[in-house]
Amino acid sequence: MKICIDPGHGMSNRQTGIYDPGATHVENGFEFQEAAIALRYGLALKDVFRAQQVEVFMTRDDATDHTPVGSRASMAKAAGCDAFISLHLNDFDDDSANGLEVLFRDSDDKVLAQKLQDSLIKVTKMRDRKIKQRTDLAVLKFEGVAVLIELGFIANDNDRTKLLNAQMRDAITRTIAAVVTDHLSAV
Ligand SMILES: [Zn+2]
């Protein structure tokens, strides 16, 4: 079993040599960036998998890795991954929008998406925005198991505060790893 972890956005994501921070939100003069928070979650998730002797491939390890969004699925394929987990934060004009959702493309991945959704709602107590099928996202074109987790809304104070909490990050990454390994070993 080899898992690809894809922290959303980052260097050269949309345009070569340009850093894509993803969604941003300024609070008391500090700019929070989706790309940075997703990376922190990605690295934490890597540690959880590795502690369980599960092999991990990262589409990016830091803010300087050049990782075009259109090449991420094929990078994971070339690395021999069985599953692809993309991590993002949501954004909306209205700061009151909140909650967590898991996206999938292939109907075969609906069961895993639902398991992740249910388990993560239980752990985070965030609003359940339900799983959603998306056929237009490049990273979900990965040939194999693929899900994209929108962990919460960056501009929503409750969601963001939760996601920045180290204990919550620990609980979320442990939950993702447990659900994914359980699902893959049952297939
Ligand atoms: Zn994103």
Short mmCIF file of C-alpha atoms and ligand atoms in Angstrom, two decimals:
data_model
loop_
_atom_site.label_atom_id
_atom_site.label_comp_id
_atom_site.label_asym_id
_atom_site.label_seq_id
_atom_site.Cartn_x
_atom_site.Cartn_y
_atom_site.Cartn_z
CA MET A 1 0.00 0.00 0.00
CA LYS A 2 1.40 3.36 -1.02
CA ILE A 3 -0.45 6.61 -0.41
CA CYS A 4 -0.04 9.89 -2.23
CA ILE A 5 -0.62 12.94 -0.06
CA ASP A 6 -1.30 16.10 -2.03
CA PRO A 7 -1.22 19.35 -0.04
CA GLY A 8 -3.21 21.70 -2.28
CA HIS A 9 -1.73 24.69 -4.15
CA GLY A 10 1.92 25.83 -3.70
CA MET A 11 4.75 26.70 -6.06
CA SER A 12 4.00 26.50 -9.80
CA ASN A 13 0.55 25.07 -9.10
CA ARG A 14 -1.18 27.13 -11.78
CA GLN A 15 1.71 28.99 -13.38
CA THR A 16 5.38 28.04 -13.54
CA GLY A 17 7.47 29.89 -10.97
CA ILE A 18 4.47 31.53 -9.32
CA TYR A 19 3.47 30.56 -5.80
CA ASP A 20 -0.26 29.82 -5.51
CA PRO A 21 -1.31 30.38 -1.87
CA GLY A 22 -4.81 29.07 -2.52
CA ALA A 23 -7.50 30.77 -0.48
CA THR A 24 -6.27 33.48 1.85
CA HIS A 25 -7.77 35.27 4.82
CA VAL A 26 -6.40 38.25 6.74
CA GLU A 27 -7.07 38.46 10.46
CA ASN A 28 -5.42 41.12 12.66
CA GLY A 29 -2.90 41.85 9.94
CA PHE A 30 -1.83 38.25 9.51
CA GLU A 31 -2.52 36.47 6.26
CA PHE A 32 -3.56 32.85 6.58
CA GLN A 33 -2.93 30.79 3.46
CA GLU A 34 -4.67 27.63 2.40
CA ALA A 35 -1.45 26.27 0.84
CA ALA A 36 0.47 26.59 4.13
CA ILE A 37 -2.25 25.03 6.30
CA ALA A 38 -2.80 22.20 3.81
CA LEU A 39 0.97 21.55 3.80
CA ARG A 40 1.04 21.34 7.60
CA TYR A 41 -1.77 18.80 7.46
CA GLY A 42 -0.05 16.90 4.67
CA LEU A 43 3.22 16.59 6.59
CA ALA A 44 1.39 15.56 9.76
CA LEU A 45 -0.58 12.95 7.82
CA LYS A 46 2.66 11.63 6.33
CA ASP A 47 4.07 11.11 9.83
CA VAL A 48 0.96 9.21 10.92
CA PHE A 49 1.10 6.88 7.90
CA ARG A 50 4.85 6.34 8.23
CA ALA A 51 4.46 5.45 11.90
CA GLN A 52 2.15 2.67 10.71
CA GLN A 53 4.75 1.51 8.14
CA VAL A 54 2.59 2.77 5.28
CA GLU A 55 4.59 4.13 2.34
CA VAL A 56 3.90 7.74 1.43
CA PHE A 57 4.57 9.89 -1.61
CA MET A 58 4.17 13.68 -1.28
CA THR A 59 3.28 15.78 -4.34
CA ARG A 60 5.09 18.59 -2.49
CA ASP A 61 7.05 18.74 0.78
CA ASP A 62 7.39 22.50 1.11
CA ALA A 63 6.57 25.88 -0.38
CA THR A 64 9.25 25.68 -3.06
CA ASP A 65 8.56 22.30 -4.73
CA HIS A 66 7.34 22.97 -8.27
CA THR A 67 4.09 21.05 -8.54
CA PRO A 68 1.72 21.98 -11.38
CA VAL A 69 -1.84 20.97 -10.57
CA GLY A 70 -2.16 19.15 -13.90
CA SER A 71 0.80 16.86 -13.19
CA ARG A 72 -0.05 15.76 -9.64
CA ALA A 73 -2.19 12.75 -10.55
CA SER A 74 0.40 11.42 -13.01
CA MET A 75 3.25 12.02 -10.51
CA ALA A 76 1.41 9.85 -8.00
CA LYS A 77 0.80 7.19 -10.65
CA ALA A 78 4.46 7.18 -11.65
CA ALA A 79 5.41 6.81 -7.97
CA GLY A 80 3.27 3.66 -7.80
CA CYS A 81 0.61 4.97 -5.43
CA ASP A 82 -2.62 3.09 -4.79
CA ALA A 83 -4.50 6.02 -3.35
CA PHE A 84 -4.45 9.80 -3.67
CA ILE A 85 -5.50 12.13 -0.86
CA SER A 86 -5.69 15.82 -1.68
CA LEU A 87 -5.97 18.30 1.18
CA HIS A 88 -7.58 21.72 0.80
CA LEU A 89 -9.43 24.42 2.67
CA ASN A 90 -12.61 25.91 1.34
CA ASP A 91 -13.39 29.55 0.68
CA PHE A 92 -16.49 31.62 0.05
CA ASP A 93 -17.33 35.32 -0.11
CA ASP A 94 -19.50 34.98 2.95
CA ASP A 95 -17.32 34.35 6.04
CA SER A 96 -20.19 32.56 7.73
CA ALA A 97 -19.91 29.64 5.29
CA ASN A 98 -18.46 26.70 7.20
CA GLY A 99 -18.09 22.96 7.38
CA LEU A 100 -16.22 20.02 5.97
CA GLU A 101 -16.76 18.07 2.76
CA VAL A 102 -15.10 15.21 0.91
CA LEU A 103 -15.02 15.23 -2.89
CA PHE A 104 -14.64 12.22 -5.18
CA ARG A 105 -14.81 11.58 -8.91
CA ASP A 106 -15.21 7.88 -9.52
CA SER A 107 -18.34 6.20 -8.11
CA ASP A 108 -16.02 3.50 -6.76
CA ASP A 109 -14.65 6.08 -4.34
CA LYS A 110 -18.03 7.11 -2.96
CA VAL A 111 -17.87 4.63 -0.08
CA LEU A 112 -14.46 5.85 1.07
CA ALA A 113 -15.56 9.48 0.72
CA GLN A 114 -18.59 8.81 2.90
CA LYS A 115 -16.53 6.97 5.54
CA LEU A 116 -14.10 9.89 5.70
CA GLN A 117 -16.93 12.40 5.84
CA ASP A 118 -18.71 10.62 8.70
CA SER A 119 -15.55 10.05 10.74
CA LEU A 120 -14.23 13.57 10.26
CA ILE A 121 -17.56 15.17 11.18
CA LYS A 122 -17.56 13.12 14.37
CA VAL A 123 -14.03 14.23 15.25
CA THR A 124 -14.28 17.91 14.25
CA LYS A 125 -17.97 18.54 15.08
CA MET A 126 -17.96 20.75 12.00
CA ARG A 127 -20.98 21.28 9.81
CA ASP A 128 -21.62 18.28 7.56
CA ARG A 129 -21.57 19.63 4.00
CA LYS A 130 -21.92 16.09 2.63
CA ILE A 131 -19.79 14.30 0.05
CA LYS A 132 -19.84 15.62 -3.51
CA GLN A 133 -19.03 14.04 -6.86
CA ARG A 134 -16.74 16.25 -8.95
CA THR A 135 -15.60 15.20 -12.40
CA ASP A 136 -13.82 18.47 -13.24
CA LEU A 137 -10.90 18.41 -10.80
CA ALA A 138 -7.48 17.51 -12.25
CA VAL A 139 -6.14 15.81 -9.13
CA LEU A 140 -9.13 13.46 -8.92
CA LYS A 141 -8.23 12.10 -12.35
CA PHE A 142 -5.69 9.90 -10.55
CA GLU A 143 -6.11 6.30 -11.73
CA GLY A 144 -6.87 4.61 -8.44
CA VAL A 145 -8.59 5.58 -5.23
CA ALA A 146 -8.82 9.38 -5.05
CA VAL A 147 -10.47 11.82 -2.67
CA LEU A 148 -10.15 15.52 -1.98
CA ILE A 149 -10.87 16.71 1.54
CA GLU A 150 -12.02 20.30 2.03
CA LEU A 151 -11.10 20.48 5.71
CA GLY A 152 -13.07 23.63 6.48
CA PHE A 153 -13.44 27.28 5.48
CA ILE A 154 -10.36 29.45 5.92
CA ALA A 155 -12.36 32.66 6.38
CA ASN A 156 -14.70 31.21 8.97
CA ASP A 157 -13.39 31.93 12.47
CA ASN A 158 -14.64 28.70 14.01
CA ASP A 159 -13.37 26.44 11.24
CA ARG A 160 -10.01 28.19 10.98
CA THR A 161 -9.41 28.23 14.74
CA LYS A 162 -10.16 24.52 14.89
CA LEU A 163 -7.89 23.71 11.98
CA LEU A 164 -4.99 25.70 13.43
CA ASN A 165 -5.21 23.78 16.70
CA ALA A 166 -2.45 21.17 16.97
CA GLN A 167 -4.57 18.66 18.86
CA MET A 168 -7.30 18.94 16.24
CA ARG A 169 -4.74 18.46 13.49
CA ASP A 170 -3.53 15.37 15.26
CA ALA A 171 -7.06 13.99 15.58
CA ILE A 172 -7.93 14.77 11.96
CA THR A 173 -4.77 13.24 10.47
CA ARG A 174 -5.09 10.12 12.63
CA THR A 175 -8.70 9.75 11.53
CA ILE A 176 -7.85 10.12 7.84
CA ALA A 177 -5.05 7.55 8.10
CA ALA A 178 -7.19 5.07 10.02
CA VAL A 179 -10.12 5.30 7.62
CA VAL A 180 -7.96 5.06 4.50
CA THR A 181 -5.83 2.11 5.64
CA ASP A 182 -8.91 0.31 6.90
CA HIS A 183 -10.72 0.88 3.60
CA LEU A 184 -7.76 -0.16 1.44
CA SER A 185 -7.01 -3.30 3.40
CA ALA A 186 -10.66 -4.35 3.20
CA VAL A 187 -10.78 -4.08 -0.62
ZN ZN B 1 -7.77 24.58 -2.61
#
